[in-house]
XYZ file of C-alpha atoms in Angstrom:
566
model
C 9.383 -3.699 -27.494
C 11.702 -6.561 -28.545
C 12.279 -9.132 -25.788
C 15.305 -11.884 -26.463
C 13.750 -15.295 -26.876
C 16.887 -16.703 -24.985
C 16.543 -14.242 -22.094
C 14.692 -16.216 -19.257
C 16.308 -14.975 -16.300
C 13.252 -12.721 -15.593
C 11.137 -16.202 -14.727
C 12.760 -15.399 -11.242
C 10.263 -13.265 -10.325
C 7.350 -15.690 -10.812
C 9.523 -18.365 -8.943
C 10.294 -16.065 -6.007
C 6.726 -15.114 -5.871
C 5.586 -18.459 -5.962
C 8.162 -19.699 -3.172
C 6.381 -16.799 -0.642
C 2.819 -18.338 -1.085
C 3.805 -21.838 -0.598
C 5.441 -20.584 2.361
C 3.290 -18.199 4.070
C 0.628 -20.898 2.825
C 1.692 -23.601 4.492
C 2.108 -20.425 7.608
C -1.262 -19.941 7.395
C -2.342 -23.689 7.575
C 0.207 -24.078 10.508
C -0.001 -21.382 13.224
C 2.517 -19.179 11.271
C 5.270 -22.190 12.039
C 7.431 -23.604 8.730
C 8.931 -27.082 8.879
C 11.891 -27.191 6.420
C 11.615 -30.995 6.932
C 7.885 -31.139 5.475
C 7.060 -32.437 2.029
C 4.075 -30.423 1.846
C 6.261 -27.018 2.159
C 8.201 -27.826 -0.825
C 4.874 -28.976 -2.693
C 3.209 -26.139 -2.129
C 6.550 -24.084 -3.571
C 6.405 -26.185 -6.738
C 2.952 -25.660 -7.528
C 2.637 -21.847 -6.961
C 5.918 -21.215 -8.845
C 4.152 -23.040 -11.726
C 0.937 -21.522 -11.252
C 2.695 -17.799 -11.319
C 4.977 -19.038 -14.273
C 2.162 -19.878 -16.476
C -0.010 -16.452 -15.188
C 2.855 -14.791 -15.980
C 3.595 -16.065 -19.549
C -0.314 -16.351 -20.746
C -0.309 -12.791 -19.814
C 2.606 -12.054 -21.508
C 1.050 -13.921 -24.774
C -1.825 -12.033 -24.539
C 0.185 -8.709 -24.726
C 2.908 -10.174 -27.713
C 1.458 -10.767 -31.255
C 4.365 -13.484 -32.322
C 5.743 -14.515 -28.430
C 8.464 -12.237 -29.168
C 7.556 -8.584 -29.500
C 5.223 -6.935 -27.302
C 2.060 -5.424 -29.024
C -0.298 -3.601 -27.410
C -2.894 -3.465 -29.986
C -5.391 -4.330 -27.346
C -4.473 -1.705 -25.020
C -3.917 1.025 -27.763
C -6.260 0.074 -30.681
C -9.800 2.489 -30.823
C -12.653 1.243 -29.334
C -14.809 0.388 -32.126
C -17.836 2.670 -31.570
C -20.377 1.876 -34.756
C -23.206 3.296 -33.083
C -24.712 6.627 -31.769
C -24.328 5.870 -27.893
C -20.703 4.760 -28.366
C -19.855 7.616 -30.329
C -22.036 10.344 -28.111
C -19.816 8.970 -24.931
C -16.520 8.985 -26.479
C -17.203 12.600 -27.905
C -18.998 13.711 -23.605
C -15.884 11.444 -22.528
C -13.110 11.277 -24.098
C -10.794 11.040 -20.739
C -8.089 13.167 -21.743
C -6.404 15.908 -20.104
C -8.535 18.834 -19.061
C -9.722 20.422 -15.698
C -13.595 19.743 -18.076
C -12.838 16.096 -18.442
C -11.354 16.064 -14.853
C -14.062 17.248 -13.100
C -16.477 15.049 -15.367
C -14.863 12.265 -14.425
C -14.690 12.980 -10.680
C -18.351 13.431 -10.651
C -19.226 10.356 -12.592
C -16.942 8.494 -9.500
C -18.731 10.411 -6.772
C -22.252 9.427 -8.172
C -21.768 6.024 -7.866
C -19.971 6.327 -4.475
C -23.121 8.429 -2.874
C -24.843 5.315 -1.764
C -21.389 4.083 0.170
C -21.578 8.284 1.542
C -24.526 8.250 2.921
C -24.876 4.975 4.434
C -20.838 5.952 6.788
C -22.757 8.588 8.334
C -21.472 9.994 10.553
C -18.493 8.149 9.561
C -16.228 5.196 9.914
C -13.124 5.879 12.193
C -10.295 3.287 12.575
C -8.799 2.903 16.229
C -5.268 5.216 15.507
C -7.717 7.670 14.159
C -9.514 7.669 17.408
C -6.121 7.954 19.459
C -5.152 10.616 17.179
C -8.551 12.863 17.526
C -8.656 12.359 21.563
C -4.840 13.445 21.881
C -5.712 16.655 19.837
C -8.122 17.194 22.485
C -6.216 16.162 25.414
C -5.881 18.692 28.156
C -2.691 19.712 28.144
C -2.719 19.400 24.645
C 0.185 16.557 23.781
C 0.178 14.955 20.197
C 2.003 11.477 19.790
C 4.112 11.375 16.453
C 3.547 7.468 16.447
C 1.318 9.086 14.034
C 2.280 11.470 11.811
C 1.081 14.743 13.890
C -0.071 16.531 10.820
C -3.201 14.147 10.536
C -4.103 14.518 14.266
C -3.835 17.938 13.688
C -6.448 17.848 10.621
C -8.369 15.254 11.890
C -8.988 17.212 15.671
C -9.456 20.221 13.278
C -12.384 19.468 11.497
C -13.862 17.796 14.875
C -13.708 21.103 16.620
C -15.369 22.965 13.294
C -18.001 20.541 14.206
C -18.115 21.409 17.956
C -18.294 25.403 17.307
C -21.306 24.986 14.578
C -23.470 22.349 15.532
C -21.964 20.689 19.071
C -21.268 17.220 17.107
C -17.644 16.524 17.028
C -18.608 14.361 14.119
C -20.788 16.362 11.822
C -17.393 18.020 11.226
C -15.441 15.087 10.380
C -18.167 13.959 7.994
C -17.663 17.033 6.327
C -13.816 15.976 6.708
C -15.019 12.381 5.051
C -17.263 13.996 2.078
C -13.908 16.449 1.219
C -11.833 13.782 1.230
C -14.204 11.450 -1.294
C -13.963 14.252 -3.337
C -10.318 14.925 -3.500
C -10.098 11.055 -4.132
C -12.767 11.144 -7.083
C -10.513 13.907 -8.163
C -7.222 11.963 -8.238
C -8.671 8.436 -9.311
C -10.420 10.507 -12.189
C -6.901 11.530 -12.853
C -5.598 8.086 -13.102
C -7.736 7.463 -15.987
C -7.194 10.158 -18.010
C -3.196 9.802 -16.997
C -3.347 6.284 -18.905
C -4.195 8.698 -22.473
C -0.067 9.470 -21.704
C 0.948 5.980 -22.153
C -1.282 5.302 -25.523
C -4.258 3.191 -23.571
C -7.365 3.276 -25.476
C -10.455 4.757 -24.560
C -12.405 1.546 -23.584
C -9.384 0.782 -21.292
C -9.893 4.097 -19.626
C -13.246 4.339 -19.571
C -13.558 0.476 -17.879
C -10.117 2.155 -14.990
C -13.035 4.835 -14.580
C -15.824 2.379 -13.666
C -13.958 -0.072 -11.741
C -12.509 3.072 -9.460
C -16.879 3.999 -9.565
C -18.502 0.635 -8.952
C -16.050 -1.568 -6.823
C -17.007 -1.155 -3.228
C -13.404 -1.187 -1.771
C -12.746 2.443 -2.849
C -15.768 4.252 -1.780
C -15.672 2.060 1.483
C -12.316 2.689 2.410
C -12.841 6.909 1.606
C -15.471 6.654 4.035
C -13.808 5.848 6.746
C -10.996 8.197 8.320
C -7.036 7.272 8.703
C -4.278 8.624 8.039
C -3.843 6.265 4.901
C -6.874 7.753 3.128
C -5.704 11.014 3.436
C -2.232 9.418 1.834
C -3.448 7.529 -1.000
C -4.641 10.345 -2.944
C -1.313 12.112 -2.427
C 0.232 9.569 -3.149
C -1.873 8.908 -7.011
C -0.114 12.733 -7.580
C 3.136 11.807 -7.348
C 2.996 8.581 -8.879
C 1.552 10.829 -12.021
C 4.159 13.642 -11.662
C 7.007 10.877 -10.966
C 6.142 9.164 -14.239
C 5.800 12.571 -15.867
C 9.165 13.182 -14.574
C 10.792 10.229 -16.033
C 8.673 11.016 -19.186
C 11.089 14.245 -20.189
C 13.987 12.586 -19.420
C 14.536 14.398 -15.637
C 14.274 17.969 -17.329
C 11.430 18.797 -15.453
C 13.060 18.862 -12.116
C 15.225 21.823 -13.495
C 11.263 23.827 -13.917
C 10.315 25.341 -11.275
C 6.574 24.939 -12.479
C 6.733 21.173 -11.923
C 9.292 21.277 -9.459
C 7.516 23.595 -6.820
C 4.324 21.624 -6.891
C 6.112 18.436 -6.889
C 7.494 19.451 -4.046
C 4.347 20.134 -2.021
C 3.242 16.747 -2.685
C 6.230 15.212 -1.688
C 5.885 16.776 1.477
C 2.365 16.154 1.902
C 3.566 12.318 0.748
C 6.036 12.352 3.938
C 3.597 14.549 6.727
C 0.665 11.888 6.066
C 2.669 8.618 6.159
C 5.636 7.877 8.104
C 6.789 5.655 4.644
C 5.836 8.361 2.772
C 9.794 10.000 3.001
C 11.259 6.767 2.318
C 9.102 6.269 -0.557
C 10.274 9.653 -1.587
C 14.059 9.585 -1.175
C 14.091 6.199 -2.443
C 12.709 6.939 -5.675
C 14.459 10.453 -6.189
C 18.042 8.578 -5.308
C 17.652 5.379 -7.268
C 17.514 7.656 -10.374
C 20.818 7.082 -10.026
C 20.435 4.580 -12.079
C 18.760 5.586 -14.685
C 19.775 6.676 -18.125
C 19.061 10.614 -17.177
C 22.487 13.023 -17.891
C 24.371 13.158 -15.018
C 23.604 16.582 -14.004
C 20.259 15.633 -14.121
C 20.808 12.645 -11.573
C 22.567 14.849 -9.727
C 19.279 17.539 -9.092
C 17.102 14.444 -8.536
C 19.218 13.007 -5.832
C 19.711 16.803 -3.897
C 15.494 17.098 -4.497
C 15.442 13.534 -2.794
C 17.749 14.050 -0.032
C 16.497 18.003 0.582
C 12.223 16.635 0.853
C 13.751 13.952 3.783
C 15.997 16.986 5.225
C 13.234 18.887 5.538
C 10.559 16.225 6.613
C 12.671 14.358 9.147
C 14.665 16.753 10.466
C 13.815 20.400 10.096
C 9.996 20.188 10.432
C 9.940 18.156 13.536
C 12.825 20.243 14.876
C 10.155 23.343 15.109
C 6.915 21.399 15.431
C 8.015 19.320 18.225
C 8.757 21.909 20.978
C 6.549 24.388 19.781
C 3.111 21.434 18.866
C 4.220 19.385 22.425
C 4.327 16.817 19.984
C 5.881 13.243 21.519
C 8.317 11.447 18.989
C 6.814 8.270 17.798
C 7.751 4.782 19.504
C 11.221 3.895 17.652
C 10.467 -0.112 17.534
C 7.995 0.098 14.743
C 10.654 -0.196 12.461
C 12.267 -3.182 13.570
C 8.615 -5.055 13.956
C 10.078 -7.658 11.795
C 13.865 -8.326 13.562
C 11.474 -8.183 16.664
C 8.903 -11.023 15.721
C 12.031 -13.108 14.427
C 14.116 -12.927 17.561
C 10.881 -14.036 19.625
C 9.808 -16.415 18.078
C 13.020 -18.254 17.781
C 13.317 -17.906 21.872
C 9.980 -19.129 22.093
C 10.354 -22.393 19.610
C 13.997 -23.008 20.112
C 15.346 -21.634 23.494
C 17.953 -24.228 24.060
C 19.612 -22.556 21.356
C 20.159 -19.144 23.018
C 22.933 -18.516 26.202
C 21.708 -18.064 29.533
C 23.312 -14.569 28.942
C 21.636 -14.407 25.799
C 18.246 -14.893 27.330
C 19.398 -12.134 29.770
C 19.509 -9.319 27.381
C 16.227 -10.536 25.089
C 14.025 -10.406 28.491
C 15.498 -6.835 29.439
C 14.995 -5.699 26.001
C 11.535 -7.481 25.154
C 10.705 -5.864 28.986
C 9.193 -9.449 29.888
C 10.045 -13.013 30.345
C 10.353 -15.596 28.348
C 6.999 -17.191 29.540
C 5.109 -14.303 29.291
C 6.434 -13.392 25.474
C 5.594 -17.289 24.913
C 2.145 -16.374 25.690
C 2.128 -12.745 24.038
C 3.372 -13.640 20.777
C 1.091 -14.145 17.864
C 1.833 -15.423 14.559
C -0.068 -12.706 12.866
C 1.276 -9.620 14.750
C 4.046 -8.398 15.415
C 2.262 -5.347 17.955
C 2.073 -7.951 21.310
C 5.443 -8.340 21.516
C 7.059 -5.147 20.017
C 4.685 -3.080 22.663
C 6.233 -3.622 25.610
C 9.727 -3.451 23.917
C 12.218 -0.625 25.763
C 14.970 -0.450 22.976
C 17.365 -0.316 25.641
C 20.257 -2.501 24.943
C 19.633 -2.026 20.575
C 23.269 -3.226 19.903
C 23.193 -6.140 22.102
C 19.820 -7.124 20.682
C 21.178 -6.571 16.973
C 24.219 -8.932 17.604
C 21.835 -11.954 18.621
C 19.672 -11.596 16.227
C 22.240 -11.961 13.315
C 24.118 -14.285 15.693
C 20.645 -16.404 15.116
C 20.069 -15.558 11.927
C 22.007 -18.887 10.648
C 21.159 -21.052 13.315
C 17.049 -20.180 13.903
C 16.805 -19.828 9.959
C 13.415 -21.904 10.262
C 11.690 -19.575 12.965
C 12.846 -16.533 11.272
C 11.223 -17.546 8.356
C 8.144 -18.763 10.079
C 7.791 -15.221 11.800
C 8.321 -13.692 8.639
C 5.666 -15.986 6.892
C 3.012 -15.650 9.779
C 3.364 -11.563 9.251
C 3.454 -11.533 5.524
C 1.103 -14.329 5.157
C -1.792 -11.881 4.147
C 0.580 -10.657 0.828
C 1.562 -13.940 0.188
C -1.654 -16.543 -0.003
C -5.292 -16.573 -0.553
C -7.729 -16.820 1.939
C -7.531 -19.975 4.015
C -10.508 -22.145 5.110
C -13.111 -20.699 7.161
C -12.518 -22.415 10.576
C -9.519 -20.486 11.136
C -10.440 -16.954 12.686
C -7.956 -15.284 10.342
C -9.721 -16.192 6.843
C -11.440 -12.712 6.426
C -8.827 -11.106 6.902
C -7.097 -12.066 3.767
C -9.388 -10.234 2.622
C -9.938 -6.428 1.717
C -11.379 -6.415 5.067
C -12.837 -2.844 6.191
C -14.794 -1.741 9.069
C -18.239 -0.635 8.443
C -18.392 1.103 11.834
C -16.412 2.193 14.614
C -17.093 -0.054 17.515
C -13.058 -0.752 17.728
C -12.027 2.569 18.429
C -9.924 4.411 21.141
C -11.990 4.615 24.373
C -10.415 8.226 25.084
C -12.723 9.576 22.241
C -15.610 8.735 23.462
C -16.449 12.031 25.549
C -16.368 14.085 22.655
C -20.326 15.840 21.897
C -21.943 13.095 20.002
C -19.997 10.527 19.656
C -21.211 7.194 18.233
C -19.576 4.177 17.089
C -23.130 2.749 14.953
C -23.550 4.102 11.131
C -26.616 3.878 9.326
C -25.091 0.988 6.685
C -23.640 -0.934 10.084
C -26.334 -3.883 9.152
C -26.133 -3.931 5.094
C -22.684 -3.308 4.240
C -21.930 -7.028 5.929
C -23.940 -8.910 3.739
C -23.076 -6.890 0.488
C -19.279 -7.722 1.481
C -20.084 -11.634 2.124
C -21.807 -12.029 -1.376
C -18.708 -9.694 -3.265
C -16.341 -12.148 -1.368
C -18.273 -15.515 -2.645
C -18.159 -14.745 -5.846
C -15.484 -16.690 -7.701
C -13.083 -14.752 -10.069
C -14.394 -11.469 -8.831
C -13.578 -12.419 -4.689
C -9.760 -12.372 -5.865
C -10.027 -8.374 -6.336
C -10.875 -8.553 -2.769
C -7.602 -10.630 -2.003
C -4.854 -8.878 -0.529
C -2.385 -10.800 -2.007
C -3.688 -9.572 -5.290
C -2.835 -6.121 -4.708
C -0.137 -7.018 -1.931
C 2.040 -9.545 -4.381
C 0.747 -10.650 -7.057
C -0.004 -7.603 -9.193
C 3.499 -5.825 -8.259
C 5.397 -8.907 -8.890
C 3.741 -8.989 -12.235
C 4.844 -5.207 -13.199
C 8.508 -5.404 -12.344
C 8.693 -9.631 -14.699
C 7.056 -7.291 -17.335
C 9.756 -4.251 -16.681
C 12.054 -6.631 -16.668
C 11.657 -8.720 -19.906
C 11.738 -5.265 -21.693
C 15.234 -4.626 -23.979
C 18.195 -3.845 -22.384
C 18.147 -0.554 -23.258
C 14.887 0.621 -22.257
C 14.691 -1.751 -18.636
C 16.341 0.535 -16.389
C 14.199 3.695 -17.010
C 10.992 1.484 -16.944
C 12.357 0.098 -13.326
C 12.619 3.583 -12.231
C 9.519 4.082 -12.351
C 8.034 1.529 -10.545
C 10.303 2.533 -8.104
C 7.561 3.940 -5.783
C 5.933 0.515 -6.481
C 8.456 -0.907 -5.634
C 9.294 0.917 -2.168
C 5.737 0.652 -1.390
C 5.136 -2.804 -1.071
C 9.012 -3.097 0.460
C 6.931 -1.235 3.224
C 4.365 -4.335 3.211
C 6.900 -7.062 3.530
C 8.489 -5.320 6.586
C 5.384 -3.995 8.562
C 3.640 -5.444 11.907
C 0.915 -7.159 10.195
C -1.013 -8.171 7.143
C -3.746 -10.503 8.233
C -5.333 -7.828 10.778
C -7.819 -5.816 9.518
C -4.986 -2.868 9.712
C -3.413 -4.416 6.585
C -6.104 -3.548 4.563
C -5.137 0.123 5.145
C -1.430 -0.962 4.362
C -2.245 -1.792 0.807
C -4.899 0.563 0.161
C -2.563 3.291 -1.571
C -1.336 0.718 -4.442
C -5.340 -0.584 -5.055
C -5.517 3.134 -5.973
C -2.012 3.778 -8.306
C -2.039 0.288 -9.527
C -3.545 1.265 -13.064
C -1.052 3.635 -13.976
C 1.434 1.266 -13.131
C -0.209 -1.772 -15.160
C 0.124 0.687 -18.287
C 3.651 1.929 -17.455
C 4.754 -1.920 -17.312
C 2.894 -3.269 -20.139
C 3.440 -0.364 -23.071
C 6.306 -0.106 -25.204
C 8.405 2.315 -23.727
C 10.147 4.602 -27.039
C 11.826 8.371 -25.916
C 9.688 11.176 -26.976
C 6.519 8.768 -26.592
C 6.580 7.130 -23.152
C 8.594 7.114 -20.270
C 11.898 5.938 -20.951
């Protein structure tokens, strides 16, 4: 792939990226406030723009054999195997495409994630799962689509199977837990054998396979039970089938073989996740702008718009009445406008209008004092709770009346939510420096209170006392603790595929930005969300720790029609 040795617009994206971390840095080190006055601020901009710059272009070195052409000798080249063992594994192994080399592969994952099984039991169970499995077995039965409905609905599911067989609520759902490490082995195992499409050598796939085996975030997180786990997966499918889409040029949609099945995912993407639709019909209508025929666009866009047709509006149309399913609270998707307008009431209130106060303490459904004392830097949930949504134009007008004059607090909110994407791990006085981490629960003793009638319940699992200490040495490691960064997975890594995309020829760029369109939409999802330093972020990000190989490859081959994806 030729890149213009002139063309340096692209360095943008290390810049931006590097602007965000000295910001949400300096967040971090300040109680989520930025001073546009402080030296510091602008230091810390500097030097992560530089740092990113030079990440960037070493990595972009590594993958070029003259600084000008991209060669991926070290991605596609064979893996030298002169002796028996090499040979014997490549020949058991050779991670392409085959339900045999699938379900080899799978197993080899689950073997190494037996340990992480056994010591859940009976399972690890974030609080929203706990809300979800108590509504399903509320009397009257009412679900609460804060959540998508269809989880509660599997979740309470396979706690009753576990009622009716052996009167544990539980023993079901860690028969829920083991199906769902399996249908994870199965699509990470995919993943590998998916990078064969993109010309990635067998050491390269074989080392994807391990790292999905041996690092403990994966078989930690598929332990425990939320509706992201039961996402993720999904999610891996139609990242493959998306890129397998772009591979034949949009044809595919037009099959009913590909199309059909795509289909169900896409709707399993969308019932799952509430982002899951907008992940969808954002990466279906951007096609748009690819370089597909027109009539080709044209089916991708109607596939697009008919998945959120019948995800958003028809399903819920039937389910609601006839589930007594609840819609879901409507300010979750304003949690950012939200945390900006309060903050700048709180730090600057001799900027706002008697009048203007008026309307923020109806809508906010408190006082100024008391949202002064609720708000917190690193969630946006203690202030957004309470909020009625009554008055949503009035409270839309002040907040882009503001938006000019409270530039600073905006920003600071901003920073203090997306401070876990956008900087490493701060010192360890501050109560917040775990969380910067992959941070996951390793029982359930923050859970729903409702649930705890059900037969059996327990918050305790067996791996409650050794999981802790495992975790504390992973994260004190140097060079391997920044896998377990959020910001790795949250910024860094997706910032790095679209400068790569992006420094690709002209003619090949907008295909290969296609498809890290769900990528792209995903972390979007991040930037906007409620939080990212409570442990909840961790489940936020989870989904692109598990695609993120297959869209390393997609960004870093040469992309030719007929071979790869463009």
């Amino acid at each position: 792939m030729i890149i213009s040795k002139k063309s340096s617009w692209q360095f943008v994206v290390p810049v931006l990226l590097g602007m965000l971390f000295g910001i949400c840095t300096f967040a971090s080190y300040n109680n989520g406030q930025v001073s546009f006055l402080a030296p510091s601020l602008y230091f810390l901009m500097v030097l992560f723009a530089v740092l990113f710059c030079t990440v960037f272009i070493l990595f972009e070195r590594y993958l070029s054999e003259d600084g000008n052409v991209y060669h991926s000798r070290r991605f596609d080249e064979p893996w030298p195997c002169h002796n028996a063992v090499g040979l014997f594994l490549r020949r058991v192994l050779p991670l392409k495409w085959s339900i045999k080399n699938v379900a080899l592969s799978s197993g080899i994952i689950l073997v190494f994630w037996l340990p992480y099984i056994v010591l859940a039991y009976p399972g690890i169970y974030w609080w929203d799962t706990t809300l979800q499995i108590a509504e399903f077995f509320s009397v009257p039965r009412v679900l609460w689509d804060q959540h998508p409905f269809m989880d509660s609905i599997v979740f309470g599911f396979f706690a009753k199977i576990g009622i009716r067989c052996w009167g544990n609520a539980f023993a079901g759902l860690y028969m829920f837990i083991i199906l769902q490490c399996v249908a994870a082995a199965i699509a990470l195992a995919m993943v590998a054998i998916a990078l064969s499409d993109y010309s990635v050598s067998w050491f390269w796939r074989i080392t994807c396979l391990l790292f999905f085996a041996i690092w403990p975030a994966y078989p930690r997180m598929f332990t425990t039970v939320a509706k992201d786990t039961v996402f993720s997966p999904i999610l891996v499918i139609f990242v493959i089938m998306f890129c397998s889409l772009m591979k034949s040029q949009g044809e595919k949609i037009r099959q009913w073989r590909f199309s059909l099945p795509f289909l169900l995912v896409c709707i399993g993407m969308c019932v799952t996740r509430k982002t899951g639709v907008y992940i969808v019909l954002g990466s279906m209508i951007l096609l748009v702008f690819s370089k597909f025929a027109a009539k080709i666009k044209a089916w991708c866009v109607a596939f697009g718009v008919a998945v959120f047709l019948l995800c958003s509006v028809a399903i819920p149309a039937v389910a609601y009445p006839t589930l007594h399913i609840l819609p879901g609270l409507k300010q979750d998707a304003w949690s950012l406008p939200i945390q900006q307008l309060a903050n700048a009431v709180v730090q600057n209130p001799d900027s706002f209008s008697d009048h203007e106060k008026e309307i923020i303490q109806q809508y906010y459904a408190q006082d100024i004092p008391t949202l002064e004392k609720n708000y917190s830097f690193v969630a946006a949930d203690p202030v957004k709770g309470p909020v009625t949504m009554n008055g949503q134009q009035e409270f839309v007008s002040i907040w882009a009346t503001h938006f000019f004059t409270n530039q600073q607090e905006y920003m600071s909110a901003f920073a203090g939510l997306a401070a876990g994407w956008f900087s490493f791990p701060i010192p360890a006085q501050s109560i917040y420096d775990i969380n910067a981490y992959i941070n996951i629960p390793y029982n359930s003793e923050h859970h729903y209170e409702g649930i705890e009638p059900l037969p059996r319940w327990s918050s305790h699992t067996l791996g409650e006392k050794t999981i802790p200490h495992l975790e504390t040495i992973v994260t004190q490691i140097p060079i391997i603790n920044v896998l377990s960064s959020k910001a790795l997975w949250g910024s860094i890594l997706p910032f790095l595929c679209l400068f790569l995309v992006l420094r690709k020829r002209s003619d090949k760029r907008s295909n290969a930005v296609c498809c890290l369109m769900p990528l792209l939409l995903t972390v979007a999802t991040l930037y906007v969300g409620p939080t990212s330093l409570y442990q909840e972020g961790t489940r936020y990000v989870f989904p692109i720790l598990c695609a993120m190989p297959l869209w390393l490859a997609i960004s870093i081959k040469s992309i030719d029609p007929g071979d790869d994806i463009s």
